[in-house]
CSV table of C-alpha atoms in Angstrom, one decimal:
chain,number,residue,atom,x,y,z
D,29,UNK,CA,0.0,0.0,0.0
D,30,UNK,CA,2.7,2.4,0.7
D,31,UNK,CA,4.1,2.3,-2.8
D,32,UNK,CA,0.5,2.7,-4.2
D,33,UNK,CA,0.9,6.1,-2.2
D,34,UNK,CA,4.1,6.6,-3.3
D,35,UNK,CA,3.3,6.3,-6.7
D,36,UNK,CA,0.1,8.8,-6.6
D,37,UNK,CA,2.3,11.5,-5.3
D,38,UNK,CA,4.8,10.9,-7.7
D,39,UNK,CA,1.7,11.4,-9.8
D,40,UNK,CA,0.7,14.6,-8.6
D,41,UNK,CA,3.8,16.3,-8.9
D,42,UNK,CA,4.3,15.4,-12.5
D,43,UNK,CA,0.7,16.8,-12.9
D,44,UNK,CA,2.4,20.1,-11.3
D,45,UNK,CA,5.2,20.0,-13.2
D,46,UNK,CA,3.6,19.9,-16.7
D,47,UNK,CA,1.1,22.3,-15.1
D,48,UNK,CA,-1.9,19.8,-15.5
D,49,UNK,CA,-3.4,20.7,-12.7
D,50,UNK,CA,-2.9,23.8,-10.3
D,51,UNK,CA,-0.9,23.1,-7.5
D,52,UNK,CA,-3.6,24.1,-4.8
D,53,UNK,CA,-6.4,21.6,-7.4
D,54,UNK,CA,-3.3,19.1,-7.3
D,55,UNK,CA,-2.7,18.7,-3.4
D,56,UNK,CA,-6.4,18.6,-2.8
D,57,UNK,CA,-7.0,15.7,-5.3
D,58,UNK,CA,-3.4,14.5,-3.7
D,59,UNK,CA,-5.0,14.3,-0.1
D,60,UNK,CA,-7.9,12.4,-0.9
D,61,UNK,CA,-6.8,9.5,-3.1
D,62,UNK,CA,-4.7,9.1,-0.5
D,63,UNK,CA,-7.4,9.2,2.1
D,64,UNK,CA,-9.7,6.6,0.2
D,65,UNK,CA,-5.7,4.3,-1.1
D,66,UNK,CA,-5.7,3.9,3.5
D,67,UNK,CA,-8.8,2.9,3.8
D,68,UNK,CA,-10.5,6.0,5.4
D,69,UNK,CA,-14.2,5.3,5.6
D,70,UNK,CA,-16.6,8.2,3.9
D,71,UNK,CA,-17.7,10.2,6.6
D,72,UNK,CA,-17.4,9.4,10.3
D,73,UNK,CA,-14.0,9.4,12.5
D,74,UNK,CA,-10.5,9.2,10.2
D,75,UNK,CA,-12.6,9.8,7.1
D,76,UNK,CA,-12.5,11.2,4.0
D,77,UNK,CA,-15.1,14.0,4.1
D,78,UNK,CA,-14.9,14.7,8.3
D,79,UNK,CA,-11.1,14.7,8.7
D,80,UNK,CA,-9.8,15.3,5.5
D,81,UNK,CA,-11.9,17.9,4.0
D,82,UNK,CA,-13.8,19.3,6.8
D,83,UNK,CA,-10.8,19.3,9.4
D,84,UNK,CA,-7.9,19.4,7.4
D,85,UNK,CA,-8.6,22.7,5.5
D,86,UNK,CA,-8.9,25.3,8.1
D,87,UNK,CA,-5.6,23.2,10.0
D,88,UNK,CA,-3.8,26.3,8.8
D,89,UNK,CA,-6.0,29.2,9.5
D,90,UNK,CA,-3.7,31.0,12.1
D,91,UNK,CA,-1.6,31.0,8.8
D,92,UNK,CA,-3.8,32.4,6.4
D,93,UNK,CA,-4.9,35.3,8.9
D,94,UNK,CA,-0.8,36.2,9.5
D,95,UNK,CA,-0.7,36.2,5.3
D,96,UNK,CA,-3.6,38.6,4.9
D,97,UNK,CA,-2.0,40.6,7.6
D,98,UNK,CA,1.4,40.7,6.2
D,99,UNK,CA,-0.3,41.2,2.9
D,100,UNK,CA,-2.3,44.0,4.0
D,101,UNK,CA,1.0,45.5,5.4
D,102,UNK,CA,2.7,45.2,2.3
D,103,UNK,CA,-0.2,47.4,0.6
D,104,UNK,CA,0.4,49.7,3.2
D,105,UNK,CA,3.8,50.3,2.5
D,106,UNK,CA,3.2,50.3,-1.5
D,107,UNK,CA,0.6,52.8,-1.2
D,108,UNK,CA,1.8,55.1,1.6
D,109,UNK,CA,5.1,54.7,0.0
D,110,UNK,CA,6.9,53.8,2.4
D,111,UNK,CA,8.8,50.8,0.1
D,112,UNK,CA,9.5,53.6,-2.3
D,113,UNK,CA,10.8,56.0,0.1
D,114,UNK,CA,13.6,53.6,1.7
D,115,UNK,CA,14.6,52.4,-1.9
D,116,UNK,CA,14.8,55.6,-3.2
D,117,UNK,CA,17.0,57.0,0.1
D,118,UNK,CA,19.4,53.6,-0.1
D,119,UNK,CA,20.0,54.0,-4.0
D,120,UNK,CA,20.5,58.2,-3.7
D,121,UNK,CA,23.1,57.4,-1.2
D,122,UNK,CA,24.7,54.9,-3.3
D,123,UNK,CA,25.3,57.1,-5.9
D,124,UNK,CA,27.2,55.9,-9.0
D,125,UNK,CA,28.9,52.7,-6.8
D,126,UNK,CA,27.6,49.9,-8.1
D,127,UNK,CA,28.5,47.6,-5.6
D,128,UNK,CA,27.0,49.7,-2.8
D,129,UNK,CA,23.5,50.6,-5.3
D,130,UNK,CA,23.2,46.6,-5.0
D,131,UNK,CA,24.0,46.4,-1.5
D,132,UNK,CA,21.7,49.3,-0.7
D,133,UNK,CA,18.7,47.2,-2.6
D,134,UNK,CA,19.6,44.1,-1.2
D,135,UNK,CA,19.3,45.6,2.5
D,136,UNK,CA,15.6,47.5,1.6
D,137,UNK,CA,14.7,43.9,0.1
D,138,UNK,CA,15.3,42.4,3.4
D,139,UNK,CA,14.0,44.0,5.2
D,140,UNK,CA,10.7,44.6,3.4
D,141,UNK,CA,10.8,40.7,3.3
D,142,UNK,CA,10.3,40.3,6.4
D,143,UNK,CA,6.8,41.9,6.4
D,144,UNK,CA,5.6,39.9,2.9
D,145,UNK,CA,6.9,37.3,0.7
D,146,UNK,CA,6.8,36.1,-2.2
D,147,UNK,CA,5.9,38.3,-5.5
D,148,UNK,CA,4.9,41.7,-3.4
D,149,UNK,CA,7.9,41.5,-1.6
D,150,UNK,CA,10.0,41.4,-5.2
D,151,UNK,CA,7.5,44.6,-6.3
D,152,UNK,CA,7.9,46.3,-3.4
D,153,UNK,CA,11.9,46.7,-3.4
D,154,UNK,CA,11.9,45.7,-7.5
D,155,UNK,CA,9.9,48.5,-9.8
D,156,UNK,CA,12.7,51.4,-8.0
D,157,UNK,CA,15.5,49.0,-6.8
D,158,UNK,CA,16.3,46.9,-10.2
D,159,UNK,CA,16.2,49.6,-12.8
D,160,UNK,CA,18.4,51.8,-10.3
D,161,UNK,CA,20.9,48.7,-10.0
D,162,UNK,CA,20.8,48.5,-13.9
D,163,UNK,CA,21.6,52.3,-14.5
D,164,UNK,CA,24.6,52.5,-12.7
D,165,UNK,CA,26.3,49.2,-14.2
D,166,UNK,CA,24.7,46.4,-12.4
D,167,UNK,CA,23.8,43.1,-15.0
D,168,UNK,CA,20.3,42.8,-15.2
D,169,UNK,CA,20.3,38.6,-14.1
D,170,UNK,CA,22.3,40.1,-11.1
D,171,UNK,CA,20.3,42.8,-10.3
D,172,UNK,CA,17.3,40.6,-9.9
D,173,UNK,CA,18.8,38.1,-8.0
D,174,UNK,CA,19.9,41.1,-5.8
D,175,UNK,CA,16.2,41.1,-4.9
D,176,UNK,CA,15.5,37.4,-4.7
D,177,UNK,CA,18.5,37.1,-2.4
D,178,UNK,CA,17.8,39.9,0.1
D,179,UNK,CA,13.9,38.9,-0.1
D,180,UNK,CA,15.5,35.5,1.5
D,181,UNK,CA,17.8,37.3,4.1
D,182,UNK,CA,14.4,38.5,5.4
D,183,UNK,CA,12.7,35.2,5.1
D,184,UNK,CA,13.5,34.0,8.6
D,185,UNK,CA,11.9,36.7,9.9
D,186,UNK,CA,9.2,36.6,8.4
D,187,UNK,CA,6.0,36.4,10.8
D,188,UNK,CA,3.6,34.5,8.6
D,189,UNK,CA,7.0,31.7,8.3
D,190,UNK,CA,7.0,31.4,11.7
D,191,UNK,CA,3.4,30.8,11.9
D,192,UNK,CA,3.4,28.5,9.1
D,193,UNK,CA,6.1,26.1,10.2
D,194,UNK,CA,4.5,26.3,13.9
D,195,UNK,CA,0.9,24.9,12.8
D,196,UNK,CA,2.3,22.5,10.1
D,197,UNK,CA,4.2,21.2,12.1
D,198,UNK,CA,3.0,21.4,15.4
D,199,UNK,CA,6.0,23.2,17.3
D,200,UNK,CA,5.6,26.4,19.8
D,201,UNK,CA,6.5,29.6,17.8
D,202,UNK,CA,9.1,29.9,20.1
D,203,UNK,CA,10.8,27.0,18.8
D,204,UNK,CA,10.2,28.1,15.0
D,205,UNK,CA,12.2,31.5,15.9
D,206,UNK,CA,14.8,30.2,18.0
D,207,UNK,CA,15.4,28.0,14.4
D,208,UNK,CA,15.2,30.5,12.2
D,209,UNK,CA,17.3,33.0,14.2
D,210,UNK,CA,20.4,30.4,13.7
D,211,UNK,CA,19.2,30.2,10.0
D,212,UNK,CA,19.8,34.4,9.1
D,213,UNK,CA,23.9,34.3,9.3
D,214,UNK,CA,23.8,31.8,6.3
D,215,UNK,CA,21.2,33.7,4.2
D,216,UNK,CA,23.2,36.8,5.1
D,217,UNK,CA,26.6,36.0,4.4
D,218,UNK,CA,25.2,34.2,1.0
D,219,UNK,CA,23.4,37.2,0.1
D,220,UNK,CA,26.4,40.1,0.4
D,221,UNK,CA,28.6,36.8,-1.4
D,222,UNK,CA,26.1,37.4,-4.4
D,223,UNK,CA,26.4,40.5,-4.7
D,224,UNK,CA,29.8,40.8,-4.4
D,225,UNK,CA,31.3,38.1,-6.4
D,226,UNK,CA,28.6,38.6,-9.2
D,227,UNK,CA,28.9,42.4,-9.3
D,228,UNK,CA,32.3,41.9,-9.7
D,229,UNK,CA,32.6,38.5,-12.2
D,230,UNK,CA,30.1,40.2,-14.5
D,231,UNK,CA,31.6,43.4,-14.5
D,232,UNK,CA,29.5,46.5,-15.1
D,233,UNK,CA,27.1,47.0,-17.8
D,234,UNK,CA,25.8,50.7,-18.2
D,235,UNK,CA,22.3,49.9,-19.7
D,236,UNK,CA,19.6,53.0,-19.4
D,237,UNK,CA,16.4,51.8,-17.9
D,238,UNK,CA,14.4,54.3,-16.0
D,239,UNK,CA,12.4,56.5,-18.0
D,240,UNK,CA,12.8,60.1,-17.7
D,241,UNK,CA,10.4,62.2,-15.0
D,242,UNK,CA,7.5,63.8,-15.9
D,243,UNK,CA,7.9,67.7,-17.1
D,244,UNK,CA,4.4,68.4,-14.8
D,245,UNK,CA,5.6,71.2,-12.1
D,246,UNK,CA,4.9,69.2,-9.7
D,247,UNK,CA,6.4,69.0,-5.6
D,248,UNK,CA,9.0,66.8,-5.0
D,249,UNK,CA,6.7,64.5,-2.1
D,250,UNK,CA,4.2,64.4,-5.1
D,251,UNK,CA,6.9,63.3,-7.0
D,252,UNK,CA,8.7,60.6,-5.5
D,253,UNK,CA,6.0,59.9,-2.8
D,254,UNK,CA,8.4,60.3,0.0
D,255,UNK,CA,7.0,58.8,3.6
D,256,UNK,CA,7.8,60.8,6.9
D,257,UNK,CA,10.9,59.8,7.9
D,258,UNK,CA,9.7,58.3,11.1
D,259,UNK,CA,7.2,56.2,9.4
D,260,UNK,CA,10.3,54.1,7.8
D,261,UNK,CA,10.2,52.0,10.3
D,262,UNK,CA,7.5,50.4,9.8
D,263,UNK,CA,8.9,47.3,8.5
D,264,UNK,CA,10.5,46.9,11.5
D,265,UNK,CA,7.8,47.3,14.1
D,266,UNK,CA,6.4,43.7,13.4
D,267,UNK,CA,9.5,42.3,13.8
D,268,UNK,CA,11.0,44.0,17.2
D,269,UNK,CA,7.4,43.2,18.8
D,270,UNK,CA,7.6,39.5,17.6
D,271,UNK,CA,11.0,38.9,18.2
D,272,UNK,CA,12.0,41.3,21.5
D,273,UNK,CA,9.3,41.2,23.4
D,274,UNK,CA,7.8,37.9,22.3
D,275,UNK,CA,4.3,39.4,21.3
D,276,UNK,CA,1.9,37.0,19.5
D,277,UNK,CA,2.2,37.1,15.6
D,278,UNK,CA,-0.6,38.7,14.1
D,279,UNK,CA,-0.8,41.2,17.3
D,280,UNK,CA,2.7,42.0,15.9
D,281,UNK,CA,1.4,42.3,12.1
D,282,UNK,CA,-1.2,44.2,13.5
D,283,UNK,CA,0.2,47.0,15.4
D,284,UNK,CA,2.6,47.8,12.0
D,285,UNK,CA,-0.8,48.4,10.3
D,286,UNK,CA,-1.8,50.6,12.6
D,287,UNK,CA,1.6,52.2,13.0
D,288,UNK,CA,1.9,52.7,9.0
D,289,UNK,CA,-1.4,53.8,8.6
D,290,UNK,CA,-1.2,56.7,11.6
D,291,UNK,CA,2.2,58.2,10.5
D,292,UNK,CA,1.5,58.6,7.1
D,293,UNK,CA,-2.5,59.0,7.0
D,294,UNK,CA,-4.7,62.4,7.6
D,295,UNK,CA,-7.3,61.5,10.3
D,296,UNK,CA,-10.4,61.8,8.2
D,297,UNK,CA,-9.1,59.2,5.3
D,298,UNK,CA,-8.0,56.8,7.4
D,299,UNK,CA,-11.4,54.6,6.8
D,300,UNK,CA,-11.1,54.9,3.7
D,301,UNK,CA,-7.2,53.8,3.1
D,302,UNK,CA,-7.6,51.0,6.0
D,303,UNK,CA,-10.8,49.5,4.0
D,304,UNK,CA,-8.9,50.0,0.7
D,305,UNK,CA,-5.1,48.5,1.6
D,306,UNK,CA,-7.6,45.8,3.1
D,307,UNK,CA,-9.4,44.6,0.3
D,308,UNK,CA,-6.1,44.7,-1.6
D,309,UNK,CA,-4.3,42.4,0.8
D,310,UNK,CA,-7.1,40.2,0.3
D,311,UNK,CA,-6.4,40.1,-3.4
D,312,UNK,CA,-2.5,39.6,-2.8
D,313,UNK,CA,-3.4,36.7,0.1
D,314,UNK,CA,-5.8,35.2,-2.3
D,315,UNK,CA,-3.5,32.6,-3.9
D,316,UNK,CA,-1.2,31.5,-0.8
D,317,UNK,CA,-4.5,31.1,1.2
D,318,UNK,CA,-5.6,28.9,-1.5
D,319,UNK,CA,-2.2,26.8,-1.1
D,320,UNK,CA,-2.3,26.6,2.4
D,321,UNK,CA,-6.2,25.3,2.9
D,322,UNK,CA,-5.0,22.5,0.5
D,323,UNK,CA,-1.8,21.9,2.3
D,324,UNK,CA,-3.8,21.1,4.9
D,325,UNK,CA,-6.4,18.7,3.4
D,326,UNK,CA,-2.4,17.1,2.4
D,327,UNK,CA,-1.5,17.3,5.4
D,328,UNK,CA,-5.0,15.9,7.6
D,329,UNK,CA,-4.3,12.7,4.6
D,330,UNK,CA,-0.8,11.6,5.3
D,331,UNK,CA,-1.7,11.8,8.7
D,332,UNK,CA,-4.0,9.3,8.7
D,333,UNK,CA,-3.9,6.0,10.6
D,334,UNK,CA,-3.6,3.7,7.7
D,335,UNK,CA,-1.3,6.4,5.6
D,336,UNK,CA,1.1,6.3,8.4
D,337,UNK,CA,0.9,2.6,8.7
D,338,UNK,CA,1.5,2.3,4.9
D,339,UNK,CA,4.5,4.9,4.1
D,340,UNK,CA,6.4,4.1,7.8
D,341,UNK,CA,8.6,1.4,6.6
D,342,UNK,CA,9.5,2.7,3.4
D,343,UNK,CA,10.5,6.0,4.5
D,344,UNK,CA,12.2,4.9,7.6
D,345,UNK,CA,14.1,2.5,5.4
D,346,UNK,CA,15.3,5.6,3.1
D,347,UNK,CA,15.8,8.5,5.6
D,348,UNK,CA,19.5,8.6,6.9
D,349,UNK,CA,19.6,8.6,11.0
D,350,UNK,CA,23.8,9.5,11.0
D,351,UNK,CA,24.2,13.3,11.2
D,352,UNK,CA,26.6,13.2,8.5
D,353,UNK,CA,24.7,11.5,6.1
D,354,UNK,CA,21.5,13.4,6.6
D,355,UNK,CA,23.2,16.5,5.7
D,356,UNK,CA,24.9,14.8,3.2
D,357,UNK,CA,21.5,12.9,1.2
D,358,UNK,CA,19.5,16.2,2.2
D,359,UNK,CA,22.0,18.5,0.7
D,360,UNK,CA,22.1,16.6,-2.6
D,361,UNK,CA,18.4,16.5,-3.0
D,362,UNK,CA,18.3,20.5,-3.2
D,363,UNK,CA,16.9,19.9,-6.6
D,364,UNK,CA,14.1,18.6,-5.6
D,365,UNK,CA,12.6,21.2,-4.0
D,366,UNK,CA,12.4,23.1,-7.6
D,367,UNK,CA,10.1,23.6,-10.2
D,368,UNK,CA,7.2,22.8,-7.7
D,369,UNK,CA,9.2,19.4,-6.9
D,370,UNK,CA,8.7,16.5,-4.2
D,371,UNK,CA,10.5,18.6,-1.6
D,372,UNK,CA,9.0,22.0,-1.7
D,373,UNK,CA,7.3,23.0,1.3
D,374,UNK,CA,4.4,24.3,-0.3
D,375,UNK,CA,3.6,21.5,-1.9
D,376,UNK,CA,4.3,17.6,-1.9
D,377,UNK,CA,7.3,18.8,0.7
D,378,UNK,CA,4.4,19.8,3.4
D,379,UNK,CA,3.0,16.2,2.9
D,380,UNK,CA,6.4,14.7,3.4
D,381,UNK,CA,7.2,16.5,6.1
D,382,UNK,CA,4.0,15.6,8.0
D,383,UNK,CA,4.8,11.8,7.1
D,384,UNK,CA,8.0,11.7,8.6
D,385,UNK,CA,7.0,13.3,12.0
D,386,UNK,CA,3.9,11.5,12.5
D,387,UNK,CA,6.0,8.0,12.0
D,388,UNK,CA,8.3,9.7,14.1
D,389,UNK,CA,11.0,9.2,11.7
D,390,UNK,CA,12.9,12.6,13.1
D,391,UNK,CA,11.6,14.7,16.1
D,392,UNK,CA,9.4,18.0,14.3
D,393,UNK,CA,12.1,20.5,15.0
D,394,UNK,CA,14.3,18.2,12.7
D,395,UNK,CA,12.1,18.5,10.2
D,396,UNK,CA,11.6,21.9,10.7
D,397,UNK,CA,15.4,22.0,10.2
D,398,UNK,CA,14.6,20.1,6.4
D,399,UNK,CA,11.8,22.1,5.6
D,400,UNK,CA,13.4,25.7,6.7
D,401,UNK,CA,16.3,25.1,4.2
D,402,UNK,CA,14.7,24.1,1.4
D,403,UNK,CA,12.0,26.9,1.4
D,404,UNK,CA,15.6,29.3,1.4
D,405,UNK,CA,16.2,27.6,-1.5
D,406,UNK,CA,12.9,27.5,-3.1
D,407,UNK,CA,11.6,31.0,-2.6
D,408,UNK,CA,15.3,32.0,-4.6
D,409,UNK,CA,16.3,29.7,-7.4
D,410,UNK,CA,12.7,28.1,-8.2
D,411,UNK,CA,11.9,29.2,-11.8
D,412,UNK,CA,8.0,28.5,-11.0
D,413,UNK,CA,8.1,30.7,-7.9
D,414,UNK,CA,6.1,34.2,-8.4
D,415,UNK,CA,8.9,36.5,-6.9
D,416,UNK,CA,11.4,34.8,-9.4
D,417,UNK,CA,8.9,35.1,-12.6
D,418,UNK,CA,8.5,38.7,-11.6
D,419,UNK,CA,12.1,39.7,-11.0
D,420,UNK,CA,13.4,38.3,-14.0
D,421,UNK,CA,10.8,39.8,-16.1
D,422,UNK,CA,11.1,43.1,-14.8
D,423,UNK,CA,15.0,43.0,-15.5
D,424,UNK,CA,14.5,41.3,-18.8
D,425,UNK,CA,15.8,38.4,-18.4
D,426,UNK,CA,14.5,34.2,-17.7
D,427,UNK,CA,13.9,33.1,-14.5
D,428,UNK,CA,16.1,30.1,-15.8
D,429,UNK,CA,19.3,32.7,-15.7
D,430,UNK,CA,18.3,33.6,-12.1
D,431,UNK,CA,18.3,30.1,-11.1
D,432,UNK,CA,21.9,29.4,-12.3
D,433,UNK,CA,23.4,32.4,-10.9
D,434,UNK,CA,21.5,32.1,-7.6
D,435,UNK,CA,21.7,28.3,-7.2
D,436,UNK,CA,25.0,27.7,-5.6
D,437,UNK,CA,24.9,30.2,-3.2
D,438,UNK,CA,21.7,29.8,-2.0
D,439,UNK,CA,22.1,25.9,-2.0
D,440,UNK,CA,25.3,26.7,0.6
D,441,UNK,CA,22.6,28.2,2.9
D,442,UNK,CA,20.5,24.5,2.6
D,443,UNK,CA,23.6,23.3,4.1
D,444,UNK,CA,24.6,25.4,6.5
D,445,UNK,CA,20.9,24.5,7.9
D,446,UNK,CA,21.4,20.9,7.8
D,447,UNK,CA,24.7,21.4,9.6
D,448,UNK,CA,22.6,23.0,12.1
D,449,UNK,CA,19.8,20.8,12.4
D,450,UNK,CA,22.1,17.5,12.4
D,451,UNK,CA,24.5,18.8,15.1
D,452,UNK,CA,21.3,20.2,17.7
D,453,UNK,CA,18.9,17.5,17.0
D,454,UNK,CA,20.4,14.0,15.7
């Protein structure tokens, strides 16, 4: 029975890969063939239509509320311009340096990534930060891995992450942070590498890109949209709440709403921006929510009794139990975590992942360990992943340059968090 199993999710991912079926339509369909394959009844206890469906797809709803937050943030700092501001500040300072344009970017990309993920994110630091980087010399491929790779340095900090991971896998937040915290120095120091050592391999490339500035008379805050100063830092506030004084997640996403919103917004439109960013952030949350309610009809599946039962010996018999080989086998199956493959965490990977700590094949910070280090990877070099599509667009190149130029290094941050997870937790 487990290799029936097996052999449905290999089916499901090739029906993501050729882009047969949606991924969200995919993982749905995924979770209950493999209900009915284990011999869940219809309805009733362990079933099909009670545990599965009903039960499995609001598992993640603490989740979807921190990515409509985080959304709803991001819109703030789009429209109050906020994003624009810090961008704008980082790359006047740079100046004509190259090196320190790119570095500028890839600071403002971090830290606006650990607010929102994904394509926003990419927006939000990308439509100034990436024609800036290309005017003054930067190679377009570069430039936009510049923002791919500082979206990641902010990606352990990012609130709805944390919240993820903790549901998924059932772990106090505490334990998620704590995690992710020893994750940041290898996303970091990958990161300025980039930049660095692809600024200067490539070499400079003066390309114009930004179109020239409207002759209308106007102001120069009409202009560039500047924020007040003190309502730069915004991004921030989420994350010193969260992470200093240990305040629940969304109260943290929260109070940078309402701290965006009351330094840059007149009293009497502040209904109507609050109600407007809102409905926004419901249109940018719209397709992760999506993923996550069927992550978690995956996930209430491979949970099951008779799932457990069926794919226990056969992954037990494949997953290495010596530190050094764990981070040995995990580091060489990097690859599969692209193109939507069996080890990406928002897909197939969630389902995995819930396999192998309900057979108790490694404790759940473990996996937490797996997972955390492949999503680095994923949310980077994965050709299919929005933020890489966007940035690579917008620069004018493929998101199949990105991946090679972004691969290696962000492939030695998977590593670096296998190290970690092998030497705390095996």
């Amino acid at each position: 029975m487990g290799v029936v199993i097996l052999i449905i999710m290999a089916a499901g991912v090739a029906a993501m890969l050729t882009r047969k079926l949606p991924t969200a339509f995919a993982l749905v369909l995924l979770g209950v063939v493999i209900a009915a394959v284990s011999g869940a009844s219809f309805t009733g206890k362990e079933s099909v239509l009670d545990t599965v469906l009903q039960e499995g797809s609001p598992m993640l709803a603490s989740t979807m509320i921190a990515v409509l937050l985080g959304s709803w943030l991001g819109k703030l700092l789009d429209e109050t311009g906020i994003a624009g501001t810090i961008v704008r500040k980082i790359v006047e300072f740079g100046g004509d340096r190259p090196t320190i344009v790119a570095l500028g970017v890839l600071a403002v990309s971090a830290l606006i990534g650990t607010v929102t993920g994904s394509a926003p994110a990419a927006m939000l630091a990308g439509i100034i930060g990436i024609p800036a980087m290309i005017a003054v010399g930067i190679p377009k491929v570069t430039a936009a891995g510049t923002i791919l790779m500082g979206i990641a340095v902010g990606v352990p900090f990012e609130l709805p992450i944390w919240q993820f991971f903790s549901t998924a896998l059932d772990l106090p937040v505490p334990t998620v942070r704590d995690f992710m915290v020893k994750l940041f120095p290898f996303a970091l120091v990958a990161a300025v590498a980039y930049v660095l050592i692809e600024s200067r391999r490539r070499g400079v490339e003066h390309t114009w890109s930004l179109k020239s500035a409207s002759a209308a008379p106007v102001s120069r805050r009409q202009r560039l949209g500047d924020a007040p100063w003190y309502a730069l830092i915004t991004p921030v506030i989420p994350l010193v709440l969260a992470l200093g004084f240990e305040l629940a997640i969304i109260p943290s996403l929260l109070a940078g709403v309402l701290y965006a919103l009351v330094t840059t917004t007149r009293p009497r439109e502040m209904n109507k921006r609050l109600l407007r960013t809102l409905y926004g952030g419901f249109e940018v949350a719209a397709p992760p929510i999506a993923l996550f309610i069927a992550i978690g009809i995956l996930l209430a599946a491979v949970q099951l009794p008779g799932a457990i039962d069926a794919l226990e010996p056969l992954v037990k018999a494949v997953s290495p139990q010596n530190p050094v080989l764990f981070v040995l086998v995990f580091t060489l199956l990097v690859p599969l975590c692209l193109y939507r493959g069996p080890l990406n965490v928002y897909g197939l990977g969630a389902g995995i992942a819930g396999v192998l700590i309900a057979a108790g094949i490694y404790p759940a910070v473990a996996v937490l360990g797996i997972a955390a280090s492949y999503n680095q990877v994923f949310g980077v070099a994965d050709p299919t992943s929005t933020q890489t599509v966007w940035s690579a667009q917008y620069a004018g190149v493929s998101p199949q340059q990105v991946m090679i130029r972004t691969l290696p290094y962000v492939w030695v941050v998977a590593l670096g968090g296998f190290c970690v997870t092998a030497a705390a937790h095996l």
